[in-house]
Short mmCIF file of C-alpha atoms and ligand atoms in Angstrom, two decimals:
data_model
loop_
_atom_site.label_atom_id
_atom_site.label_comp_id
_atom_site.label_asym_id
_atom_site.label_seq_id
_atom_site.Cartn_x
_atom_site.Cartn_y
_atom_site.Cartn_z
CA UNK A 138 12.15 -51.85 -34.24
CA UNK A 139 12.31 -54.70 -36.55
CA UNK A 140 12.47 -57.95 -33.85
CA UNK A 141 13.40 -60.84 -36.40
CA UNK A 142 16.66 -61.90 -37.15
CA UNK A 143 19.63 -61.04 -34.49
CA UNK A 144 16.86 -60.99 -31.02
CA UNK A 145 18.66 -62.23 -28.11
CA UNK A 146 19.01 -61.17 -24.75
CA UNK A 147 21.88 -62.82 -24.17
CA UNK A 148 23.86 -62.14 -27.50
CA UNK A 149 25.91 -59.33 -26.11
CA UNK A 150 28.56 -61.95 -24.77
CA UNK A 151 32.46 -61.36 -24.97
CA UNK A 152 34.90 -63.82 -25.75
CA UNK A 153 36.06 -63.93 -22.12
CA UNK A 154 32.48 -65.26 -21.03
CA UNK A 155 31.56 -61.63 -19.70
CA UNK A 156 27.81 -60.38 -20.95
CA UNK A 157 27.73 -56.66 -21.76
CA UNK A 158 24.50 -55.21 -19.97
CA UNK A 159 25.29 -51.93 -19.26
CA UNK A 160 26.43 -48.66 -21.60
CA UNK A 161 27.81 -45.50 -21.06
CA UNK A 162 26.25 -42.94 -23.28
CA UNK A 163 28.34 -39.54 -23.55
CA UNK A 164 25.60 -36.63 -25.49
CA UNK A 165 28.52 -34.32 -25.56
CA UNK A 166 31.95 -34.32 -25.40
CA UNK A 167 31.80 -30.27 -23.89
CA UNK A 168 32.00 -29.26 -20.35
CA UNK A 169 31.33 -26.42 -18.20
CA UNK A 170 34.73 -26.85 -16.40
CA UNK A 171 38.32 -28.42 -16.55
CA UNK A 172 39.44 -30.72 -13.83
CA UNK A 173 42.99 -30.74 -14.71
CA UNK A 174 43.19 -34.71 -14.90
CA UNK A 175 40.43 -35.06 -17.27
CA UNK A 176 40.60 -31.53 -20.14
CA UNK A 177 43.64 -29.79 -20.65
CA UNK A 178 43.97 -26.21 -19.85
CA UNK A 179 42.13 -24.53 -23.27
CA UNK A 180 41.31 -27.62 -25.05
CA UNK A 181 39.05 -26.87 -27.85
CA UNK A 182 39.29 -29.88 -30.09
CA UNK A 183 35.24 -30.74 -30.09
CA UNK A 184 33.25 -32.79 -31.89
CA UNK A 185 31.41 -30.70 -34.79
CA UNK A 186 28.03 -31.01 -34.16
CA UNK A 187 27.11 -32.59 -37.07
CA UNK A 188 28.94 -35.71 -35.99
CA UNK A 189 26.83 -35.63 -33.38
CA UNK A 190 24.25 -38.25 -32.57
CA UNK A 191 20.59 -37.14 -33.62
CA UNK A 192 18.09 -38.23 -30.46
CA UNK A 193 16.41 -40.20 -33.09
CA UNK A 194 20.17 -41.63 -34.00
CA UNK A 195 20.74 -42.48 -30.53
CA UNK A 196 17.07 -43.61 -29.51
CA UNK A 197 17.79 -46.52 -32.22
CA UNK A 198 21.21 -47.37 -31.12
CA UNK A 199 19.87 -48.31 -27.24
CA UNK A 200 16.71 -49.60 -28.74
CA UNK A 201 18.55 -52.06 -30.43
CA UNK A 202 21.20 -52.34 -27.68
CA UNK A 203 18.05 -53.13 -25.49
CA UNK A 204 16.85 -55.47 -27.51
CA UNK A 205 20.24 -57.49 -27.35
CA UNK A 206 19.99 -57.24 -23.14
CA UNK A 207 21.54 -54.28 -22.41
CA UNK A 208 18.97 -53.37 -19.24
CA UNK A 209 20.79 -49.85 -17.96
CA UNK A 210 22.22 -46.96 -19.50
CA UNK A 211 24.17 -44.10 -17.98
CA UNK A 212 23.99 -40.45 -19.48
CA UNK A 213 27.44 -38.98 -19.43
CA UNK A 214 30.00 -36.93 -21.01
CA UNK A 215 31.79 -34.17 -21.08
CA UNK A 216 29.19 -32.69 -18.80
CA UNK A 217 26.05 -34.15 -19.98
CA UNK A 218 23.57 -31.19 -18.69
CA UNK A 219 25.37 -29.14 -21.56
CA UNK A 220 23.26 -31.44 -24.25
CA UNK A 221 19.55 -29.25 -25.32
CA UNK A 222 16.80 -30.92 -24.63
CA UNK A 223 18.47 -34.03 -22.03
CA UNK A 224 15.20 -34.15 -20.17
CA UNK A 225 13.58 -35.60 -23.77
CA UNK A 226 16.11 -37.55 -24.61
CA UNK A 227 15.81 -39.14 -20.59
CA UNK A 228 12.29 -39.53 -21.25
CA UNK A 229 12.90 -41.31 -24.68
CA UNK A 230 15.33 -43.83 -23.91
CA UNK A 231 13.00 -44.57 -19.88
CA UNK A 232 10.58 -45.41 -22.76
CA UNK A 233 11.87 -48.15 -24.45
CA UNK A 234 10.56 -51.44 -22.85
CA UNK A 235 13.47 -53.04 -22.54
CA UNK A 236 15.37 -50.15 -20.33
CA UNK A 237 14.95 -51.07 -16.44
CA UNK A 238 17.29 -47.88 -15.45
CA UNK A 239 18.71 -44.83 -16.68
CA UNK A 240 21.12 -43.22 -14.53
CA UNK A 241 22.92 -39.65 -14.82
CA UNK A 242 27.14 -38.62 -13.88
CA UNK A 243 27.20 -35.13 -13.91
CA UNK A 244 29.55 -32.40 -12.92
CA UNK A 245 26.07 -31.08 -11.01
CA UNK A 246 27.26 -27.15 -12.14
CA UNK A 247 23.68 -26.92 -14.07
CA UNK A 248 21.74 -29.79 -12.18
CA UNK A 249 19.78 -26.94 -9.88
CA UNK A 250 18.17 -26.03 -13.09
CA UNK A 251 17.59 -29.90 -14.43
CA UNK A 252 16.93 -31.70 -11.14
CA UNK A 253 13.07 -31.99 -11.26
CA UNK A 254 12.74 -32.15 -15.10
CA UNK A 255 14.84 -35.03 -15.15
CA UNK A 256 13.68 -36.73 -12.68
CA UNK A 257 10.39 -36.47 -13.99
CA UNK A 258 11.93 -38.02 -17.58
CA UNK A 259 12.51 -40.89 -15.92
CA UNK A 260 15.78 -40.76 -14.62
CA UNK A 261 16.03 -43.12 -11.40
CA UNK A 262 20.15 -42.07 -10.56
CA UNK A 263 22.32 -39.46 -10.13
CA UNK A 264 26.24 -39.24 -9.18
CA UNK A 265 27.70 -36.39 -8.90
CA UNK A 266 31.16 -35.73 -9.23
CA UNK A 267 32.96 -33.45 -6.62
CA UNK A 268 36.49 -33.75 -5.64
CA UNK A 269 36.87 -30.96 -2.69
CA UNK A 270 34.54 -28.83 -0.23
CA UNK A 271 36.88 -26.14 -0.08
CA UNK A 272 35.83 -23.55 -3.09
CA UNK A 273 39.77 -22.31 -3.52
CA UNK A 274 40.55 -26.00 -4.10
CA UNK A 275 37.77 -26.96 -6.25
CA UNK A 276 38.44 -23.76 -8.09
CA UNK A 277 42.28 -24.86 -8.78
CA UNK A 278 40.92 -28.73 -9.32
CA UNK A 279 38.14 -27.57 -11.72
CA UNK A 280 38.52 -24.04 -12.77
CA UNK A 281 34.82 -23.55 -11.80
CA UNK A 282 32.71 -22.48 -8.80
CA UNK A 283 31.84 -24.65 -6.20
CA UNK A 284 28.46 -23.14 -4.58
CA UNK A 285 26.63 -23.90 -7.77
CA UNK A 286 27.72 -27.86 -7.47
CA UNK A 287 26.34 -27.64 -4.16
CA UNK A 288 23.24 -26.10 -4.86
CA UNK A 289 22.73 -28.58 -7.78
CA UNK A 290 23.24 -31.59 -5.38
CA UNK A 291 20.45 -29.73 -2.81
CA UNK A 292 18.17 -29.66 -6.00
CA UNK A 293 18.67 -33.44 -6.66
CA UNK A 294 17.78 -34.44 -3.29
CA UNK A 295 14.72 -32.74 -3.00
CA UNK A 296 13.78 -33.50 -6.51
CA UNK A 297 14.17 -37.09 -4.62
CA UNK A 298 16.98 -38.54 -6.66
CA UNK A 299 18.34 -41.88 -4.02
CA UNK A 300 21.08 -42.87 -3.73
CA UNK A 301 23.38 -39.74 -4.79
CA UNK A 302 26.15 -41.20 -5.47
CA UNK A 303 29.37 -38.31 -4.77
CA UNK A 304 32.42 -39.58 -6.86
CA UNK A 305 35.46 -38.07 -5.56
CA UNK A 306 38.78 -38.76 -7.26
CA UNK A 307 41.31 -39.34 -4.78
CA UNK A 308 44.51 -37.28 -5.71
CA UNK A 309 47.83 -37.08 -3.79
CA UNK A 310 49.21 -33.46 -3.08
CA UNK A 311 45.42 -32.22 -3.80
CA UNK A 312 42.54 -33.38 -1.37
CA UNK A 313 44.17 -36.26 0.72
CA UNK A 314 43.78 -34.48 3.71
CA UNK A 315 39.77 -34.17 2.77
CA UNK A 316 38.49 -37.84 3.15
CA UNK A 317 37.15 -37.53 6.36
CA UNK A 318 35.41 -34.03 5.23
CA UNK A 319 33.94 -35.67 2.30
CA UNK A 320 32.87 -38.58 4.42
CA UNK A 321 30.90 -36.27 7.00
CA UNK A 322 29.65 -34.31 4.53
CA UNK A 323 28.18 -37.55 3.22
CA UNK A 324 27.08 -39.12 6.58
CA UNK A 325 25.23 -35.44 7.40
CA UNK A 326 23.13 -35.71 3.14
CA UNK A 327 23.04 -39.23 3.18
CA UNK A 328 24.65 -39.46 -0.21
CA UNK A 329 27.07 -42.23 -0.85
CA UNK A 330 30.40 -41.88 -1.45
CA UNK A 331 33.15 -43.34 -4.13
CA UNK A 332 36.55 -42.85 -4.12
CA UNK A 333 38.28 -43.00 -7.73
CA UNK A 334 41.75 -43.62 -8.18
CA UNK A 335 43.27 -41.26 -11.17
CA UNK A 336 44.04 -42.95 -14.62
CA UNK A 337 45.54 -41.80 -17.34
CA UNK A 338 44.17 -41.01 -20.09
CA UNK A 339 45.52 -38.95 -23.32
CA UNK A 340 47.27 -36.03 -22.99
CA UNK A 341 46.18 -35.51 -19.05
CA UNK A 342 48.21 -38.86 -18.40
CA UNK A 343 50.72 -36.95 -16.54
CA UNK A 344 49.25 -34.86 -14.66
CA UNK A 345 46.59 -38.06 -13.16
CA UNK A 346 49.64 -39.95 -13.06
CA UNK A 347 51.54 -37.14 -11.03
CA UNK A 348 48.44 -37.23 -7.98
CA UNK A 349 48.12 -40.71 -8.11
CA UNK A 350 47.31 -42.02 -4.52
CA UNK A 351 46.56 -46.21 -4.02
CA UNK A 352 42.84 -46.68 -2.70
CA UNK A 353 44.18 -49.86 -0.83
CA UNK A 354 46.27 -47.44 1.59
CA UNK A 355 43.56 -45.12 1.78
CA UNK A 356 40.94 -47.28 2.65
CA UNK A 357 43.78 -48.74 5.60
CA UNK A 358 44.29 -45.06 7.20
CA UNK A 359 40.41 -44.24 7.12
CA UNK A 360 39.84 -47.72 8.93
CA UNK A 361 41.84 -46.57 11.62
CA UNK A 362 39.42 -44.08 11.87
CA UNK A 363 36.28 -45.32 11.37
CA UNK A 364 35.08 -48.92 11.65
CA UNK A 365 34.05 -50.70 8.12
CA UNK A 366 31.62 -53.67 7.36
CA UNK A 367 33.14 -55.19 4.40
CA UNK A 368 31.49 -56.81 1.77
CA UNK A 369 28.44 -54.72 1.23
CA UNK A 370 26.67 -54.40 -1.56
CA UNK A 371 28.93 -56.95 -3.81
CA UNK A 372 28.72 -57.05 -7.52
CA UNK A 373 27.25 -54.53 -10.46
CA UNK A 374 29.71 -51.66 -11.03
CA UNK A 375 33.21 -51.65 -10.42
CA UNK A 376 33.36 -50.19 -6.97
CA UNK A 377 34.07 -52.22 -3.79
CA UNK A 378 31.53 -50.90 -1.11
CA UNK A 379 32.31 -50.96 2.80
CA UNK A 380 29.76 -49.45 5.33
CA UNK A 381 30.60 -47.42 8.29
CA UNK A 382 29.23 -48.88 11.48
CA UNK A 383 26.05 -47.67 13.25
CA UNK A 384 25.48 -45.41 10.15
CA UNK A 385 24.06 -45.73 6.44
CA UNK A 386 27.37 -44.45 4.53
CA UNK A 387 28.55 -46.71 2.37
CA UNK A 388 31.95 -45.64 0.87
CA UNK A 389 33.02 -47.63 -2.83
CA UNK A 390 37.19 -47.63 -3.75
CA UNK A 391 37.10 -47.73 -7.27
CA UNK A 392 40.73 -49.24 -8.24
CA UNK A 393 41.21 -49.34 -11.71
CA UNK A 394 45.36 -49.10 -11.27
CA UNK A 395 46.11 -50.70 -7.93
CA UNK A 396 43.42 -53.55 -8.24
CA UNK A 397 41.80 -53.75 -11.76
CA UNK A 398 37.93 -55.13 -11.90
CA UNK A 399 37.95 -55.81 -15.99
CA UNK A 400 37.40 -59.64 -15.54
CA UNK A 401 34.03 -58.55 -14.26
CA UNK A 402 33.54 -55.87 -16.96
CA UNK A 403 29.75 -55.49 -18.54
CA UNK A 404 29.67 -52.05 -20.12
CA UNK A 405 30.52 -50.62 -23.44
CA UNK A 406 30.93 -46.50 -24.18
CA UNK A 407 28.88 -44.42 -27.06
CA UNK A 408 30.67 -41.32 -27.75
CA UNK A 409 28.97 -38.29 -28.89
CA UNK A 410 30.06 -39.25 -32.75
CA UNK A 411 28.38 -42.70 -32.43
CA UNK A 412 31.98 -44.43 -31.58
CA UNK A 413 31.60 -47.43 -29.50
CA UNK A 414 33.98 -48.03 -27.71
CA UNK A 415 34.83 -51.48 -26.21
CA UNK A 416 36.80 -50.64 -23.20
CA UNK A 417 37.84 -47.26 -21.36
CA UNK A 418 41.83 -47.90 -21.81
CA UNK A 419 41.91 -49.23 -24.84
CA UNK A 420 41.71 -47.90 -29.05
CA UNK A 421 39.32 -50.84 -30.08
CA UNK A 422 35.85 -49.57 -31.77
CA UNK A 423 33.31 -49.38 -34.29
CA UNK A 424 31.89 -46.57 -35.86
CA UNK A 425 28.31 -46.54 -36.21
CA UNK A 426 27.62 -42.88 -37.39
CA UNK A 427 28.02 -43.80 -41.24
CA UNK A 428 26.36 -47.12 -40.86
CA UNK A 429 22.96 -45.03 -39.63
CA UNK A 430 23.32 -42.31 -41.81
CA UNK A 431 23.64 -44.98 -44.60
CA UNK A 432 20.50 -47.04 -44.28
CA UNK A 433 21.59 -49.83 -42.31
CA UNK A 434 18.53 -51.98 -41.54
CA UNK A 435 17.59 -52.58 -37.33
CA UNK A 436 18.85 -56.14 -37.97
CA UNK A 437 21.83 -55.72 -39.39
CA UNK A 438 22.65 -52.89 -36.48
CA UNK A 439 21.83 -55.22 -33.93
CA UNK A 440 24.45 -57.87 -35.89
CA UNK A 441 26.86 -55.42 -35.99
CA UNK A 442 26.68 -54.67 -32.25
CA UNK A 443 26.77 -58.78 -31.71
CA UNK A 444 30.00 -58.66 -33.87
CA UNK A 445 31.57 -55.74 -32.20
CA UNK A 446 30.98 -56.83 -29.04
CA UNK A 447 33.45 -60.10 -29.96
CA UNK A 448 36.28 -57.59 -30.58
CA UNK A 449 35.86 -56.02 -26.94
CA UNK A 450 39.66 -57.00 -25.21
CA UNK A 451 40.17 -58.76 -22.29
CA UNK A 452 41.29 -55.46 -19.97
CA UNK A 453 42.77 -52.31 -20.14
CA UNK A 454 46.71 -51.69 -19.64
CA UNK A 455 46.97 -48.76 -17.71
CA UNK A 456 49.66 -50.09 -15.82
CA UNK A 457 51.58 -51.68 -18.43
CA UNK A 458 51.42 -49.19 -20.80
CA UNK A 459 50.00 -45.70 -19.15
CA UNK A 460 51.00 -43.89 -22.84
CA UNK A 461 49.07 -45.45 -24.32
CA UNK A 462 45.54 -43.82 -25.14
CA UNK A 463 45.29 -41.12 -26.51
CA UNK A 464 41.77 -40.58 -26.21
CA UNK A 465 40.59 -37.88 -23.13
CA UNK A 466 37.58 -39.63 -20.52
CA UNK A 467 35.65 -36.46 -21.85
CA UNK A 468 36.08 -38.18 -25.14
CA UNK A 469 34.74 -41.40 -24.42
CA UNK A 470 32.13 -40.84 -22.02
CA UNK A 471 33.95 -41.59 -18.89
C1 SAM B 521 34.45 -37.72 -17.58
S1 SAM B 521 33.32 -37.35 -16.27
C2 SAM B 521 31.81 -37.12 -17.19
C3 SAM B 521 30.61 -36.78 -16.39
C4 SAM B 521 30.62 -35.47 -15.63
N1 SAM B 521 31.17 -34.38 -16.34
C5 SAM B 521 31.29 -35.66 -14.30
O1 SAM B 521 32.32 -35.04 -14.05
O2 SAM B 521 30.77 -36.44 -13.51
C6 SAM B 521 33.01 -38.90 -15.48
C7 SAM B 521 33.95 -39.27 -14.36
O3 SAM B 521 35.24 -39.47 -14.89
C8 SAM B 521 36.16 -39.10 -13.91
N2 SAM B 521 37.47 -38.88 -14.54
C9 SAM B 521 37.79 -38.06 -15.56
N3 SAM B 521 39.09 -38.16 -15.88
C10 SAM B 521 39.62 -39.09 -15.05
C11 SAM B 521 40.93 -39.66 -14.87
N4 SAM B 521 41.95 -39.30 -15.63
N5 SAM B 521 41.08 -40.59 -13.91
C12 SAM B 521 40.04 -40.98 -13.12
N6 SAM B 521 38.79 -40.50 -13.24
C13 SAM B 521 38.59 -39.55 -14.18
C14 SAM B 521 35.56 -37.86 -13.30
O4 SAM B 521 36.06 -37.56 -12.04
C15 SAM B 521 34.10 -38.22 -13.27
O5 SAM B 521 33.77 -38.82 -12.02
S1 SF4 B 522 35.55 -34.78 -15.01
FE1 SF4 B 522 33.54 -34.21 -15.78
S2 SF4 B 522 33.37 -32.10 -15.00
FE2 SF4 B 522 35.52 -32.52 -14.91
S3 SF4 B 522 36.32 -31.79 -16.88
FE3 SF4 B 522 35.87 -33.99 -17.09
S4 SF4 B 522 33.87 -34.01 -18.00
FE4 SF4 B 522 34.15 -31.99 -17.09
#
């Protein structure tokens, strides 16, 4: 890419002081199943796939991106694993000098098949969302089977994917009597755990609204249970880690409602359709399909991410306003 002009790894800064250096990249906006707070029941309003992102198309977007400090990228969707060819892309975008670390979220349905080529591409990461053990619960969460998830995570551990990250969205009425499973199941793979409180988003607000359940009170009852070291691992995403004594488990309470993290916000979403979107709860964007199927120059792209990154809000108002997106997380690469 052309390096005069707009170079600058530390251009990418907000107008709250907060440097972007991290981006959520969705390659599809499809997905092998529904969890009920995230896809409605027969939603089939998908991206055409000629909005979608080429690999070249996208290759040039992080190149640029990485070339204005953004050091990590994380695959995601929709279920990512559903995009052709994600192994190539991987290795692409682990090729660009200025990427330190490309991670994966997946729904793991399909990762038995993917584990070894992708970490072979390159891809140093993996979480894996699962938000029951029980296969008649997953099945009502998810609409899908839960012995392929569970192969797929087997795959990934002996492809030698560490940490595995297991996100688990905490949901009232649903699986709040299965933290303590989760968290053995955990301590016996030595994955790591995150619990995620619900948000809503578009027209599954309700129904994430409905479950909601306050990480602060759940991370109270499991400390009666088990005995935490706060304060580990401080800083990077959004989750705030604890350890279990005398073991490796480290367990993250990801609070976007009950205790937001967006003054510390450093990431940006790329939806399939080349929208970027400057934070997960709110409309502001820029589209930069047209702009690349137009002929815009690498400099002008990289000023164009500078300048968008200036409109990127101060936080999301979940709280204040939970109608108010109307965008899905499958949407916007959640
Ligand atoms: C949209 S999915 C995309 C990647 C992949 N399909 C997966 O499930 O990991 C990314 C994450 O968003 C979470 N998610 C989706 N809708 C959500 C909501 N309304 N509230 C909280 N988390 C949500 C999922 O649980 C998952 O951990
Ligand atoms: S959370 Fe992930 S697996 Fe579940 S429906 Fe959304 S995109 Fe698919």
């Amino acid at each position: 890419m052309n390096n005069t002009g707009a170079q600058n790894d530390s251009a990418l800064i907000d107008p709250f002081g907060r440097r972007i250096e991290y981006l959520r990249l969705s390659v599809t906006d499809k997905c092998n199943l529904r969890c009920f707070y995230c896809m409605p029941k027969g939603f089939k309003d998908f991206e055409q796939p000629e909005h979608w992102l080429t690999f070249d198309e996208i290759e040039r977007v992080i190149e640029a991106f990485t070339e204005l400090g953004v050091a990590r990228v994380r695959l995601t969707g929709g279920e990512p694993l559903l995009r052709k060819n994600i192994a190539e892309l991987s290795q692409r975008l682990t090729a660009l000098p200025g990427l330190n670390d490309l991670s994966l979220s997946t729904n793991a349905v399909l990762l038995d098949k993917h584990a070894n080529d992708l970490q072979n591409a390159g891809v140093s990461r993996i979480n894996v969302s699962l938000d029951s053990l029980q296969a008649e619960r997953f099945k009502t969460i998810t609409g899908g089977q839960l012995q392929p998830v569970l192969d797929g995570l087997m795959a990934a551990k002996r492809a030698g994917f560490s940490p595995i990250k297991i996100n688990m969205v905490a949901m009232k009425g649903i699986n709040d009597d299965e933290f303590a499973d989760m968290i053995e199941f955990c301590l016996e793979h030595d994955f790591t755990l995150r619990f995620i409180e619900t948000m809503p988003m578009g027209a599954t607000a309700d129904d994430a609204t409905d479950h909601y359940l306050d990480l602060q009170t759940v991370k109270k009852q499991l400390s009666k249970r088990y005995e935490f070291i706060t304060g580990v691992m401080p800083g990077g995403g959004p989750a705030r880690y604890v350890q279990i004594k005398n073991t490796n488990l480290r367990i993250g309470f990801i609070t976007p409602i009950s205790q937001h993290f967006c003054e510390t916000c450093n990431r940006v979403r790329l939806s399939v359709d080349g929208t970027l979107y400057l934070c997960l709860g709110q409309d502001d964007k820029v589209e930069l399909r047209p702009l690349l199927r137009n002929g815009i120059s690498d400099d002008e792209l990289k000023n164009v991410l500078i300048d968008a990154i200036r409109q990127k809000p101060e936080k999301h108002e979940f709280n204040d306003k939970p109608d108010q997106v109307v965008r899905l997380m499958s949407m916007t690469g959640g």
